[in-house]
Every structure is written in structure tokens, then in C-alpha cells.
């Protein structure tokens, strides 16, 4: 894989690691830039910030990027295969939107959200088709104009994030999305629960994991973040898989919010090295509630 200049995430995502990357970088395996790992896996992809940052310096023979959110993965696959068509549609939306009054911009947003939600029944997420391109364009546009770039669905599977009152959004950066498309052309992108990805990790791999955060207070609500949530049971499944990878000598790095008690630390991470970094958590919709919280980085090296 040739080295890529400066690819960046092209969508906003809750828990996105772009700003935190410089802190995370110090916990990567020290020899990662020397070509010591042939394969890279990122099963909680989100905006892909860690992979995009890594790709500036490291090239892997095989890369597998995945996430359980099939609407998110649909967008990645369209960027991978049909980026020009995607940009054309985004230009159309951008031009129409930019000419509207603020009130009409809000209406434009809700009309698009309505259409996006209605279209979901016409999409076969298992089979790539032309329809994916317009769906991806709507998703990117909604992502850049909704509140805080959140992706939240109600129990019926409808995207229900309100208008973000961003009247002059930057929808996409042409150079970047073309660069990302080129980069994605060489990687495997999958919509999947993490377990089947981690069951098929090859030797000589590095795995980066960024699961949804554990609630750090009683009021933090996982279901706000993704309709399926990430439960204690999921965390147990994840730790079982990681213990297995560890036995196979696969190296991994995992992020999570700082556990409040030692019991949790002991239960899950006793065999690994636990490091602390601080993050401005962006999970809460209410800006006054955002603050510095600690975050843990677990490594098995
Ligand atoms: C904290 S975000 C990842 C953020 C990412 N590192 C970034 O920089 O944008 C967690 C991601 O895990 C995904 N996810 C939740 N449950 C999952 C599961 N069981 N298997 C795979 N992915 C899952 C969510 O859809 C979400 O995109």
C-alpha cells in the first residue's frame, strides 16, 4: 500500500478519535511504522479516524474495517466505489441548500430526513446497488447538518436527530474524499458485529478497538448512542474474544471510558497494561455537560 498524504474522516461521529489521535498514538506498538504488522483490523470503525491517521505512516498488506451500523458501512462502500457520483449529488444538495433562507434550510433538512427514513425499506444492505449512492449522499448531508453529527435511531429504525442549525455547513472536502476513496479501494469494508471479525484475525495483525463507551454516570444513556446499545454482555463477549486473540499472540489496543471502580478493572483488564488519557467527551448533547473525562487505553504489549 502506498503511503497516503493526509486522509481525514469525512463524517462526524460520536466518540470520533481524530482529536485524540495524538494522545493515542503514543500507545501504539512502537514498531508499527516499521512494517512489523501485515494486517490491520478495526471492528468499531465509526468515522475511521484512527485508520486514517495511521494510513499516513503505515502500510498494511490487508486491512479490514467494519462496524455494526449498516447505514454507516453503506456510506463507506459508496465512497469506495462511486465517489464521483456521490460528490455530484452532494453538490446538488449543497447548491440548493445554500440558496435557501434559514427557515427553509430547516425545512430542507426535515424533508431530507423524512425521505431518508422512507427510503430505508427499499434498500438491500446486503447487495450493492445504484440506490446506495443517493442514500449515502443523504446520510452525509444529514450528518453535516444535524445536531452535533449524531447518528441516532429510534426503535423503528428511523434516524431521529434534530436539525443542527448549521446554516453554512461544509458538506465535504473534495480532495479529502477522493483521497479517502483511493485509500478505501485497497481495504475490505464490512457491516458486522465485532465477534465474526475477531474470529477471523490472521497472524501478524494489529487490532484497534473502540467500542461504545460504558456509561460513566447513571444518566449517560447507551441507547442514545446506537439503538442496539452496547451492554455488559457485549463487553463480556468482547473481552472473551480479546483473551483469545492474546493467546494467538495478536496485538491489540482498546479504548474505553474510565471505569469508576477497581473491580471492573480487575475483572476485565487484569492481564493487560492499562494507560490513562484525558478526553473532552462529546457524547452528551448538552454542551455544558461536556467536560474532561479520563479514558483508558488497554494494550497487550
Ligand atoms: C466509539 S464509536 C467508534 C469511533 C471511532 N473510533 C472514530 O474515531 O470515529 C463505536 C462504534 O462501534 C459501533 N458498534 C456498536 N456496537 C457494535 C458491535 N456489537 N459490533 C461492531 N460495532 C459496533 C458503533 O456503530 C460505533 O460506530
PDB file of C-alpha atoms and ligand atoms in Angstrom:
ATOM      1  CA  UNK A   1       0.000   0.000   0.000  1.00  0.00           C
ATOM      2  CA  UNK A   2       1.488   3.356  -0.980  1.00  0.00           C
ATOM      3  CA  UNK A   3       1.529   5.992   1.731  1.00  0.00           C
ATOM      4  CA  UNK A   4      -1.353   8.441   1.760  1.00  0.00           C
ATOM      5  CA  UNK A   5      -0.808  12.143   2.380  1.00  0.00           C
ATOM      6  CA  UNK A   6      -3.380  13.251   4.836  1.00  0.00           C
ATOM      7  CA  UNK A   7      -6.691  11.402   4.736  1.00  0.00           C
ATOM      8  CA  UNK A   8      -9.238  12.550   7.314  1.00  0.00           C
ATOM      9  CA  UNK A   9     -12.661  11.353   8.419  1.00  0.00           C
ATOM     10  CA  UNK A  10     -15.354  12.533   6.010  1.00  0.00           C
ATOM     11  CA  UNK A  11     -18.182  12.168   8.517  1.00  0.00           C
ATOM     12  CA  UNK A  12     -18.667  13.327  12.084  1.00  0.00           C
ATOM     13  CA  UNK A  13     -19.154  10.544  14.611  1.00  0.00           C
ATOM     14  CA  UNK A  14     -19.872  10.360  18.330  1.00  0.00           C
ATOM     15  CA  UNK A  15     -16.687   9.243  20.042  1.00  0.00           C
ATOM     16  CA  UNK A  16     -14.604  10.113  16.938  1.00  0.00           C
ATOM     17  CA  UNK A  17     -10.903   9.856  17.758  1.00  0.00           C
ATOM     18  CA  UNK A  18      -9.432  12.420  15.358  1.00  0.00           C
ATOM     19  CA  UNK A  19      -8.668  14.980  18.094  1.00  0.00           C
ATOM     20  CA  UNK A  20      -7.454  12.307  20.484  1.00  0.00           C
ATOM     21  CA  UNK A  21      -5.220  10.558  17.994  1.00  0.00           C
ATOM     22  CA  UNK A  22      -2.024  12.339  19.016  1.00  0.00           C
ATOM     23  CA  UNK A  23      -2.546  11.004  22.547  1.00  0.00           C
ATOM     24  CA  UNK A  24      -3.495   7.532  21.375  1.00  0.00           C
ATOM     25  CA  UNK A  25      -0.527   7.342  19.041  1.00  0.00           C
ATOM     26  CA  UNK A  26       1.937   7.023  21.880  1.00  0.00           C
ATOM     27  CA  UNK A  27       0.336   3.712  22.933  1.00  0.00           C
ATOM     28  CA  UNK A  28       0.573   2.067  19.523  1.00  0.00           C
ATOM     29  CA  UNK A  29       3.137  -0.748  19.240  1.00  0.00           C
ATOM     30  CA  UNK A  30       6.461   1.053  18.896  1.00  0.00           C
ATOM     31  CA  UNK A  31       7.416  -0.884  15.770  1.00  0.00           C
ATOM     32  CA  UNK A  32       4.136  -0.383  13.928  1.00  0.00           C
ATOM     33  CA  UNK A  33       5.653   2.052  11.421  1.00  0.00           C
ATOM     34  CA  UNK A  34       8.445  -0.412  10.625  1.00  0.00           C
ATOM     35  CA  UNK A  35       6.126  -2.772   8.759  1.00  0.00           C
ATOM     36  CA  UNK A  36       6.023  -5.336  11.557  1.00  0.00           C
ATOM     37  CA  UNK A  37       2.314  -5.932  11.140  1.00  0.00           C
ATOM     38  CA  UNK A  38       0.927  -7.274   7.887  1.00  0.00           C
ATOM     39  CA  UNK A  39      -2.739  -6.936   8.782  1.00  0.00           C
ATOM     40  CA  UNK A  40      -4.916  -4.301  10.423  1.00  0.00           C
ATOM     41  CA  UNK A  41      -8.434  -4.721  11.836  1.00  0.00           C
ATOM     42  CA  UNK A  42     -10.760  -2.025  13.124  1.00  0.00           C
ATOM     43  CA  UNK A  43     -14.141  -3.545  14.082  1.00  0.00           C
ATOM     44  CA  UNK A  44     -15.698  -0.406  15.664  1.00  0.00           C
ATOM     45  CA  UNK A  45     -14.967   1.876  12.748  1.00  0.00           C
ATOM     46  CA  UNK A  46     -17.191   4.955  13.281  1.00  0.00           C
ATOM     47  CA  UNK A  47     -15.543   7.843  11.428  1.00  0.00           C
ATOM     48  CA  UNK A  48     -12.368   5.799  10.909  1.00  0.00           C
ATOM     49  CA  UNK A  49     -10.153   8.460  12.500  1.00  0.00           C
ATOM     50  CA  UNK A  50      -7.552   6.020  13.770  1.00  0.00           C
ATOM     51  CA  UNK A  51      -7.214   4.154  10.497  1.00  0.00           C
ATOM     52  CA  UNK A  52      -6.977   7.398   8.502  1.00  0.00           C
ATOM     53  CA  UNK A  53      -4.299   8.775  10.808  1.00  0.00           C
ATOM     54  CA  UNK A  54      -2.383   5.511  10.784  1.00  0.00           C
ATOM     55  CA  UNK A  55      -2.538   5.286   6.991  1.00  0.00           C
ATOM     56  CA  UNK A  56      -0.363   8.410   6.756  1.00  0.00           C
ATOM     57  CA  UNK A  57       2.560   6.495   8.187  1.00  0.00           C
ATOM     58  CA  UNK A  58       1.892   2.798   7.963  1.00  0.00           C
ATOM     59  CA  UNK A  59       1.039   0.489   5.141  1.00  0.00           C
ATOM     60  CA  UNK A  60      -0.527  -2.906   5.739  1.00  0.00           C
ATOM     61  CA  UNK A  61      -0.997  -5.755   3.265  1.00  0.00           C
ATOM     62  CA  UNK A  62      -4.561  -6.354   4.434  1.00  0.00           C
ATOM     63  CA  UNK A  63      -6.977  -4.023   6.146  1.00  0.00           C
ATOM     64  CA  UNK A  64     -10.426  -4.946   7.440  1.00  0.00           C
ATOM     65  CA  UNK A  65     -12.665  -2.086   8.552  1.00  0.00           C
ATOM     66  CA  UNK A  66     -16.074  -2.840   9.989  1.00  0.00           C
ATOM     67  CA  UNK A  67     -18.953  -1.570  12.083  1.00  0.00           C
ATOM     68  CA  UNK A  68     -22.332  -2.947  13.080  1.00  0.00           C
ATOM     69  CA  UNK A  69     -24.089   0.152  11.727  1.00  0.00           C
ATOM     70  CA  UNK A  70     -25.027  -0.880   8.218  1.00  0.00           C
ATOM     71  CA  UNK A  71     -26.041   2.636   7.201  1.00  0.00           C
ATOM     72  CA  UNK A  72     -22.566   3.840   8.083  1.00  0.00           C
ATOM     73  CA  UNK A  73     -20.940   0.978   6.190  1.00  0.00           C
ATOM     74  CA  UNK A  74     -23.168   1.698   3.196  1.00  0.00           C
ATOM     75  CA  UNK A  75     -21.622   5.184   3.012  1.00  0.00           C
ATOM     76  CA  UNK A  76     -18.077   3.780   3.189  1.00  0.00           C
ATOM     77  CA  UNK A  77     -18.812   1.386   0.344  1.00  0.00           C
ATOM     78  CA  UNK A  78     -20.191   4.163  -1.822  1.00  0.00           C
ATOM     79  CA  UNK A  79     -17.120   6.315  -1.133  1.00  0.00           C
ATOM     80  CA  UNK A  80     -15.021   3.292  -2.044  1.00  0.00           C
ATOM     81  CA  UNK A  81     -16.816   2.553  -5.334  1.00  0.00           C
ATOM     82  CA  UNK A  82     -18.690   5.606  -6.602  1.00  0.00           C
ATOM     83  CA  UNK A  83     -17.167   8.711  -5.110  1.00  0.00           C
ATOM     84  CA  UNK A  84     -17.722  10.936  -8.219  1.00  0.00           C
ATOM     85  CA  UNK A  85     -21.435  10.176  -8.352  1.00  0.00           C
ATOM     86  CA  UNK A  86     -21.655  10.758  -4.618  1.00  0.00           C
ATOM     87  CA  UNK A  87     -19.973  14.165  -4.944  1.00  0.00           C
ATOM     88  CA  UNK A  88     -22.326  15.145  -7.771  1.00  0.00           C
ATOM     89  CA  UNK A  89     -25.338  14.544  -5.556  1.00  0.00           C
ATOM     90  CA  UNK A  90     -23.743  16.302  -2.625  1.00  0.00           C
ATOM     91  CA  UNK A  91     -23.046  19.329  -4.858  1.00  0.00           C
ATOM     92  CA  UNK A  92     -26.692  19.415  -5.871  1.00  0.00           C
ATOM     93  CA  UNK A  93     -27.856  19.348  -2.239  1.00  0.00           C
ATOM     94  CA  UNK A  94     -25.265  21.916  -1.234  1.00  0.00           C
ATOM     95  CA  UNK A  95     -26.260  24.329  -4.017  1.00  0.00           C
ATOM     96  CA  UNK A  96     -29.945  24.043  -3.266  1.00  0.00           C
ATOM     97  CA  UNK A  97     -29.421  24.414   0.468  1.00  0.00           C
ATOM     98  CA  UNK A  98     -27.095  27.412   0.213  1.00  0.00           C
ATOM     99  CA  UNK A  99     -29.745  29.459  -1.642  1.00  0.00           C
ATOM    100  CA  UNK A 100     -32.438  28.950   0.990  1.00  0.00           C
ATOM    101  CA  UNK A 101     -33.449  31.189   3.893  1.00  0.00           C
ATOM    102  CA  UNK A 102     -32.662  29.864   7.380  1.00  0.00           C
ATOM    103  CA  UNK A 103     -36.253  28.730   7.862  1.00  0.00           C
ATOM    104  CA  UNK A 104     -36.275  26.921   4.540  1.00  0.00           C
ATOM    105  CA  UNK A 105     -32.941  25.289   5.365  1.00  0.00           C
ATOM    106  CA  UNK A 106     -34.554  23.742   8.396  1.00  0.00           C
ATOM    107  CA  UNK A 107     -37.452  22.527   6.254  1.00  0.00           C
ATOM    108  CA  UNK A 108     -34.984  21.153   3.686  1.00  0.00           C
ATOM    109  CA  UNK A 109     -33.294  19.187   6.489  1.00  0.00           C
ATOM    110  CA  UNK A 110     -36.523  17.669   7.796  1.00  0.00           C
ATOM    111  CA  UNK A 111     -37.728  16.851   4.268  1.00  0.00           C
ATOM    112  CA  UNK A 112     -34.472  15.061   3.602  1.00  0.00           C
ATOM    113  CA  UNK A 113     -34.666  13.201   6.916  1.00  0.00           C
ATOM    114  CA  UNK A 114     -38.215  12.142   6.052  1.00  0.00           C
ATOM    115  CA  UNK A 115     -37.167  10.903   2.626  1.00  0.00           C
ATOM    116  CA  UNK A 116     -34.093   9.149   4.080  1.00  0.00           C
ATOM    117  CA  UNK A 117     -36.273   7.304   6.587  1.00  0.00           C
ATOM    118  CA  UNK A 118     -38.868   6.307   3.986  1.00  0.00           C
ATOM    119  CA  UNK A 119     -36.216   5.010   1.631  1.00  0.00           C
ATOM    120  CA  UNK A 120     -34.890   2.536   4.160  1.00  0.00           C
ATOM    121  CA  UNK A 121     -37.391  -0.099   3.097  1.00  0.00           C
ATOM    122  CA  UNK A 122     -36.125  -0.001  -0.495  1.00  0.00           C
ATOM    123  CA  UNK A 123     -32.527  -0.702   0.402  1.00  0.00           C
ATOM    124  CA  UNK A 124     -30.986  -4.128   0.424  1.00  0.00           C
ATOM    125  CA  UNK A 125     -27.990  -3.634   2.692  1.00  0.00           C
ATOM    126  CA  UNK A 126     -26.537  -6.938   1.613  1.00  0.00           C
ATOM    127  CA  UNK A 127     -26.375  -6.090  -2.082  1.00  0.00           C
ATOM    128  CA  UNK A 128     -24.707  -3.015  -3.546  1.00  0.00           C
ATOM    129  CA  UNK A 129     -26.906  -1.062  -5.968  1.00  0.00           C
ATOM    130  CA  UNK A 130     -27.346   2.399  -7.541  1.00  0.00           C
ATOM    131  CA  UNK A 131     -29.801   3.198  -4.746  1.00  0.00           C
ATOM    132  CA  UNK A 132     -26.952   3.120  -2.277  1.00  0.00           C
ATOM    133  CA  UNK A 133     -25.415   6.233  -3.842  1.00  0.00           C
ATOM    134  CA  UNK A 134     -28.365   8.532  -3.180  1.00  0.00           C
ATOM    135  CA  UNK A 135     -28.791   7.027   0.275  1.00  0.00           C
ATOM    136  CA  UNK A 136     -25.136   7.703   1.074  1.00  0.00           C
ATOM    137  CA  UNK A 137     -25.485  11.284  -0.197  1.00  0.00           C
ATOM    138  CA  UNK A 138     -28.480  11.853   2.061  1.00  0.00           C
ATOM    139  CA  UNK A 139     -26.679  10.327   5.014  1.00  0.00           C
ATOM    140  CA  UNK A 140     -23.583  12.522   4.517  1.00  0.00           C
ATOM    141  CA  UNK A 141     -25.724  15.634   4.090  1.00  0.00           C
ATOM    142  CA  UNK A 142     -27.804  14.843   7.200  1.00  0.00           C
ATOM    143  CA  UNK A 143     -24.619  14.069   9.131  1.00  0.00           C
ATOM    144  CA  UNK A 144     -23.242  17.538   8.367  1.00  0.00           C
ATOM    145  CA  UNK A 145     -26.463  19.441   9.054  1.00  0.00           C
ATOM    146  CA  UNK A 146     -27.931  17.534  12.009  1.00  0.00           C
ATOM    147  CA  UNK A 147     -27.324  18.250  15.660  1.00  0.00           C
ATOM    148  CA  UNK A 148     -23.679  17.524  16.559  1.00  0.00           C
ATOM    149  CA  UNK A 149     -23.233  14.989  13.754  1.00  0.00           C
ATOM    150  CA  UNK A 150     -25.022  12.387  15.836  1.00  0.00           C
ATOM    151  CA  UNK A 151     -26.393   9.219  14.324  1.00  0.00           C
ATOM    152  CA  UNK A 152     -29.294   8.071  16.424  1.00  0.00           C
ATOM    153  CA  UNK A 153     -32.235   5.879  15.518  1.00  0.00           C
ATOM    154  CA  UNK A 154     -35.498   5.276  17.307  1.00  0.00           C
ATOM    155  CA  UNK A 155     -36.795   1.767  17.922  1.00  0.00           C
ATOM    156  CA  UNK A 156     -38.425   1.726  14.492  1.00  0.00           C
ATOM    157  CA  UNK A 157     -35.029   2.319  12.919  1.00  0.00           C
ATOM    158  CA  UNK A 158     -35.753   5.929  11.937  1.00  0.00           C
ATOM    159  CA  UNK A 159     -32.956   8.447  12.043  1.00  0.00           C
ATOM    160  CA  UNK A 160     -34.328  10.997  14.518  1.00  0.00           C
ATOM    161  CA  UNK A 161     -31.617  13.568  15.187  1.00  0.00           C
ATOM    162  CA  UNK A 162     -32.941  17.171  15.025  1.00  0.00           C
ATOM    163  CA  UNK A 163     -31.674  19.938  12.749  1.00  0.00           C
ATOM    164  CA  UNK A 164     -28.315  21.280  13.905  1.00  0.00           C
ATOM    165  CA  UNK A 165     -28.979  24.916  12.863  1.00  0.00           C
ATOM    166  CA  UNK A 166     -25.802  24.849  10.879  1.00  0.00           C
ATOM    167  CA  UNK A 167     -26.672  27.216   8.068  1.00  0.00           C
ATOM    168  CA  UNK A 168     -23.273  27.170   6.362  1.00  0.00           C
ATOM    169  CA  UNK A 169     -22.025  23.642   6.761  1.00  0.00           C
ATOM    170  CA  UNK A 170     -19.045  22.230   4.997  1.00  0.00           C
ATOM    171  CA  UNK A 171     -20.553  19.116   3.440  1.00  0.00           C
ATOM    172  CA  UNK A 172     -17.420  17.526   2.087  1.00  0.00           C
ATOM    173  CA  UNK A 173     -13.879  18.283   1.064  1.00  0.00           C
ATOM    174  CA  UNK A 174     -13.307  17.086  -2.489  1.00  0.00           C
ATOM    175  CA  UNK A 175      -9.592  16.437  -2.202  1.00  0.00           C
ATOM    176  CA  UNK A 176     -10.027  14.552   1.023  1.00  0.00           C
ATOM    177  CA  UNK A 177     -12.942  12.382  -0.039  1.00  0.00           C
ATOM    178  CA  UNK A 178     -11.121  11.451  -3.254  1.00  0.00           C
ATOM    179  CA  UNK A 179      -8.047  10.547  -1.243  1.00  0.00           C
ATOM    180  CA  UNK A 180     -10.161   8.514   1.161  1.00  0.00           C
ATOM    181  CA  UNK A 181     -11.827   6.757  -1.769  1.00  0.00           C
ATOM    182  CA  UNK A 182      -8.454   5.761  -3.179  1.00  0.00           C
ATOM    183  CA  UNK A 183      -7.348   4.518   0.198  1.00  0.00           C
ATOM    184  CA  UNK A 184     -10.576   2.548   0.714  1.00  0.00           C
ATOM    185  CA  UNK A 185     -10.110   0.860  -2.638  1.00  0.00           C
ATOM    186  CA  UNK A 186      -7.446  -1.300  -1.076  1.00  0.00           C
ATOM    187  CA  UNK A 187      -9.334  -2.313   2.043  1.00  0.00           C
ATOM    188  CA  UNK A 188     -12.131  -4.674   2.959  1.00  0.00           C
ATOM    189  CA  UNK A 189     -15.193  -2.957   4.423  1.00  0.00           C
ATOM    190  CA  UNK A 190     -17.789  -4.982   6.288  1.00  0.00           C
ATOM    191  CA  UNK A 191     -21.003  -4.460   8.148  1.00  0.00           C
ATOM    192  CA  UNK A 192     -20.772  -6.837  11.063  1.00  0.00           C
ATOM    193  CA  UNK A 193     -20.840  -7.418  14.760  1.00  0.00           C
ATOM    194  CA  UNK A 194     -17.269  -7.394  16.078  1.00  0.00           C
ATOM    195  CA  UNK A 195     -17.300 -11.083  17.004  1.00  0.00           C
ATOM    196  CA  UNK A 196     -17.163 -12.567  13.499  1.00  0.00           C
ATOM    197  CA  UNK A 197     -14.418 -10.110  12.579  1.00  0.00           C
ATOM    198  CA  UNK A 198     -12.342 -11.070  15.607  1.00  0.00           C
ATOM    199  CA  UNK A 199     -12.903 -14.771  14.908  1.00  0.00           C
ATOM    200  CA  UNK A 200     -11.036 -14.403  11.636  1.00  0.00           C
ATOM    201  CA  UNK A 201      -7.968 -12.386  12.544  1.00  0.00           C
ATOM    202  CA  UNK A 202      -4.818 -13.579  10.781  1.00  0.00           C
ATOM    203  CA  UNK A 203      -1.437 -13.958  12.416  1.00  0.00           C
ATOM    204  CA  UNK A 204       0.763 -10.920  12.329  1.00  0.00           C
ATOM    205  CA  UNK A 205      -2.080  -8.496  12.905  1.00  0.00           C
ATOM    206  CA  UNK A 206      -2.752  -5.340  14.840  1.00  0.00           C
ATOM    207  CA  UNK A 207      -6.319  -4.789  16.050  1.00  0.00           C
ATOM    208  CA  UNK A 208      -7.629  -1.421  17.218  1.00  0.00           C
ATOM    209  CA  UNK A 209     -10.916  -1.448  19.139  1.00  0.00           C
ATOM    210  CA  UNK A 210     -13.073   1.469  20.131  1.00  0.00           C
ATOM    211  CA  UNK A 211     -16.391   0.067  21.385  1.00  0.00           C
ATOM    212  CA  UNK A 212     -19.194   2.358  22.557  1.00  0.00           C
ATOM    213  CA  UNK A 213     -18.409   3.747  25.965  1.00  0.00           C
ATOM    214  CA  UNK A 214     -19.624   2.289  29.176  1.00  0.00           C
ATOM    215  CA  UNK A 215     -21.955   4.772  30.807  1.00  0.00           C
ATOM    216  CA  UNK A 216     -19.862   6.903  33.098  1.00  0.00           C
ATOM    217  CA  UNK A 217     -22.800   8.174  35.091  1.00  0.00           C
ATOM    218  CA  UNK A 218     -26.284   6.923  35.811  1.00  0.00           C
ATOM    219  CA  UNK A 219     -27.700   9.492  33.400  1.00  0.00           C
ATOM    220  CA  UNK A 220     -25.482   8.511  30.466  1.00  0.00           C
ATOM    221  CA  UNK A 221     -27.636   6.513  28.173  1.00  0.00           C
ATOM    222  CA  UNK A 222     -26.243   3.972  25.762  1.00  0.00           C
ATOM    223  CA  UNK A 223     -29.421   3.766  23.774  1.00  0.00           C
ATOM    224  CA  UNK A 224     -28.979   7.418  22.799  1.00  0.00           C
ATOM    225  CA  UNK A 225     -25.837   6.379  21.042  1.00  0.00           C
ATOM    226  CA  UNK A 226     -26.971   3.447  18.991  1.00  0.00           C
ATOM    227  CA  UNK A 227     -30.296   1.717  19.069  1.00  0.00           C
ATOM    228  CA  UNK A 228     -28.770  -1.650  19.885  1.00  0.00           C
ATOM    229  CA  UNK A 229     -26.619  -0.241  22.674  1.00  0.00           C
ATOM    230  CA  UNK A 230     -23.515  -1.931  23.975  1.00  0.00           C
ATOM    231  CA  UNK A 231     -24.260  -3.874  27.097  1.00  0.00           C
ATOM    232  CA  UNK A 232     -22.278  -5.546  29.845  1.00  0.00           C
ATOM    233  CA  UNK A 233     -22.934  -8.779  27.959  1.00  0.00           C
ATOM    234  CA  UNK A 234     -21.360  -7.315  24.817  1.00  0.00           C
ATOM    235  CA  UNK A 235     -18.390  -6.221  26.858  1.00  0.00           C
ATOM    236  CA  UNK A 236     -18.016  -9.763  28.205  1.00  0.00           C
ATOM    237  CA  UNK A 237     -18.184 -11.179  24.672  1.00  0.00           C
ATOM    238  CA  UNK A 238     -15.569  -8.667  23.595  1.00  0.00           C
ATOM    239  CA  UNK A 239     -13.201  -9.485  26.430  1.00  0.00           C
ATOM    240  CA  UNK A 240     -13.510 -13.215  25.683  1.00  0.00           C
ATOM    241  CA  UNK A 241     -12.501 -12.586  22.087  1.00  0.00           C
ATOM    242  CA  UNK A 242      -9.607 -10.386  23.150  1.00  0.00           C
ATOM    243  CA  UNK A 243      -8.324 -13.017  25.559  1.00  0.00           C
ATOM    244  CA  UNK A 244      -8.378 -15.443  22.660  1.00  0.00           C
ATOM    245  CA  UNK A 245      -6.508 -13.046  20.387  1.00  0.00           C
ATOM    246  CA  UNK A 246      -3.980 -12.525  23.133  1.00  0.00           C
ATOM    247  CA  UNK A 247      -3.354 -16.256  23.282  1.00  0.00           C
ATOM    248  CA  UNK A 248      -2.845 -16.231  19.497  1.00  0.00           C
ATOM    249  CA  UNK A 249      -0.224 -13.525  20.005  1.00  0.00           C
ATOM    250  CA  UNK A 250      -2.238 -10.919  18.090  1.00  0.00           C
ATOM    251  CA  UNK A 251      -1.541  -7.402  19.356  1.00  0.00           C
ATOM    252  CA  UNK A 252      -4.439  -5.139  20.225  1.00  0.00           C
ATOM    253  CA  UNK A 253      -5.217  -1.707  21.584  1.00  0.00           C
ATOM    254  CA  UNK A 254      -8.613  -0.925  23.092  1.00  0.00           C
ATOM    255  CA  UNK A 255     -10.161   2.343  24.205  1.00  0.00           C
ATOM    256  CA  UNK A 256     -12.847   2.722  26.789  1.00  0.00           C
ATOM    257  CA  UNK A 257     -14.169   5.255  29.238  1.00  0.00           C
ATOM    258  CA  UNK A 258     -12.513   5.223  32.604  1.00  0.00           C
ATOM    259  CA  UNK A 259     -14.099   2.590  34.841  1.00  0.00           C
ATOM    260  CA  UNK A 260     -15.164   4.028  38.129  1.00  0.00           C
ATOM    261  CA  UNK A 261     -14.181   1.080  40.249  1.00  0.00           C
ATOM    262  CA  UNK A 262     -11.217  -1.247  40.610  1.00  0.00           C
ATOM    263  CA  UNK A 263     -13.480  -4.244  40.458  1.00  0.00           C
ATOM    264  CA  UNK A 264     -14.217  -3.554  36.828  1.00  0.00           C
ATOM    265  CA  UNK A 265     -10.566  -3.020  36.036  1.00  0.00           C
ATOM    266  CA  UNK A 266      -9.634  -6.293  37.695  1.00  0.00           C
ATOM    267  CA  UNK A 267     -12.471  -8.201  36.104  1.00  0.00           C
ATOM    268  CA  UNK A 268     -11.669  -7.207  32.557  1.00  0.00           C
ATOM    269  CA  UNK A 269      -8.170  -5.932  32.209  1.00  0.00           C
ATOM    270  CA  UNK A 270      -6.023  -7.595  34.861  1.00  0.00           C
ATOM    271  CA  UNK A 271      -3.762  -9.260  32.282  1.00  0.00           C
ATOM    272  CA  UNK A 272      -3.139  -6.188  30.196  1.00  0.00           C
ATOM    273  CA  UNK A 273      -1.494  -2.853  30.514  1.00  0.00           C
ATOM    274  CA  UNK A 274      -3.845  -0.028  31.388  1.00  0.00           C
ATOM    275  CA  UNK A 275      -2.997   3.558  30.471  1.00  0.00           C
ATOM    276  CA  UNK A 276      -4.902   6.760  31.058  1.00  0.00           C
ATOM    277  CA  UNK A 277      -5.535   9.688  28.767  1.00  0.00           C
ATOM    278  CA  UNK A 278      -7.931  12.610  29.075  1.00  0.00           C
ATOM    279  CA  UNK A 279     -10.633  13.425  26.581  1.00  0.00           C
ATOM    280  CA  UNK A 280     -13.228  16.101  26.073  1.00  0.00           C
ATOM    281  CA  UNK A 281     -16.165  13.775  25.908  1.00  0.00           C
ATOM    282  CA  UNK A 282     -18.616  14.844  23.220  1.00  0.00           C
ATOM    283  CA  UNK A 283     -21.284  12.279  23.963  1.00  0.00           C
ATOM    284  CA  UNK A 284     -23.696  14.451  25.845  1.00  0.00           C
ATOM    285  CA  UNK A 285     -25.925  16.570  23.647  1.00  0.00           C
ATOM    286  CA  UNK A 286     -25.853  19.346  26.227  1.00  0.00           C
ATOM    287  CA  UNK A 287     -22.658  21.304  25.801  1.00  0.00           C
ATOM    288  CA  UNK A 288     -22.472  22.352  29.467  1.00  0.00           C
ATOM    289  CA  UNK A 289     -22.268  18.666  30.330  1.00  0.00           C
ATOM    290  CA  UNK A 290     -19.203  18.097  28.210  1.00  0.00           C
ATOM    291  CA  UNK A 291     -16.101  18.012  30.259  1.00  0.00           C
ATOM    292  CA  UNK A 292     -12.760  16.382  30.650  1.00  0.00           C
ATOM    293  CA  UNK A 293     -13.069  12.733  31.480  1.00  0.00           C
ATOM    294  CA  UNK A 294     -10.400  10.137  31.653  1.00  0.00           C
ATOM    295  CA  UNK A 295     -10.263   7.419  29.126  1.00  0.00           C
ATOM    296  CA  UNK A 296      -8.390   4.150  29.305  1.00  0.00           C
ATOM    297  CA  UNK A 297      -6.181   2.622  26.669  1.00  0.00           C
ATOM    298  CA  UNK A 298      -5.640  -1.105  27.130  1.00  0.00           C
ATOM    299  CA  UNK A 299      -2.816  -2.844  25.334  1.00  0.00           C
ATOM    300  CA  UNK A 300      -1.494  -6.413  25.353  1.00  0.00           C
ATOM    301  CA  UNK A 301       2.074  -5.455  24.517  1.00  0.00           C
TER     302      UNK A 301
HETATM  303  C1  LIG B   1     -16.875   4.959  19.865  1.00  0.00           C
HETATM  304  S1  LIG B   1     -17.524   4.574  18.244  1.00  0.00           S
HETATM  305  C2  LIG B   1     -16.079   4.391  17.303  1.00  0.00           C
HETATM  306  C3  LIG B   1     -15.474   5.731  16.969  1.00  0.00           C
HETATM  307  C4  LIG B   1     -14.289   5.649  16.022  1.00  0.00           C
HETATM  308  N1  LIG B   1     -13.104   5.131  16.670  1.00  0.00           N
HETATM  309  C5  LIG B   1     -13.996   7.020  15.439  1.00  0.00           C
HETATM  310  O1  LIG B   1     -12.874   7.523  15.551  1.00  0.00           O
HETATM  311  O2  LIG B   1     -14.944   7.622  14.883  1.00  0.00           O
HETATM  312  C6  LIG B   1     -18.131   2.950  18.433  1.00  0.00           C
HETATM  313  C7  LIG B   1     -18.672   2.284  17.168  1.00  0.00           C
HETATM  314  O3  LIG B   1     -18.994   0.928  17.459  1.00  0.00           O
HETATM  315  C8  LIG B   1     -20.099   0.526  16.672  1.00  0.00           C
HETATM  316  N2  LIG B   1     -20.701  -0.656  17.330  1.00  0.00           N
HETATM  317  C9  LIG B   1     -21.594  -0.719  18.347  1.00  0.00           C
HETATM  318  N3  LIG B   1     -21.846  -1.991  18.685  1.00  0.00           N
HETATM  319  C10 LIG B   1     -21.097  -2.776  17.869  1.00  0.00           C
HETATM  320  C11 LIG B   1     -20.909  -4.181  17.734  1.00  0.00           C
HETATM  321  N4  LIG B   1     -21.559  -5.036  18.519  1.00  0.00           N
HETATM  322  N5  LIG B   1     -20.052  -4.626  16.782  1.00  0.00           N
HETATM  323  C12 LIG B   1     -19.405  -3.753  15.967  1.00  0.00           C
HETATM  324  N6  LIG B   1     -19.535  -2.409  16.049  1.00  0.00           N
HETATM  325  C13 LIG B   1     -20.368  -1.922  16.991  1.00  0.00           C
HETATM  326  C14 LIG B   1     -20.996   1.755  16.635  1.00  0.00           C
HETATM  327  O4  LIG B   1     -21.839   1.707  15.491  1.00  0.00           O
HETATM  328  C15 LIG B   1     -19.952   2.900  16.584  1.00  0.00           C
HETATM  329  O5  LIG B   1     -19.712   3.318  15.267  1.00  0.00           O
END
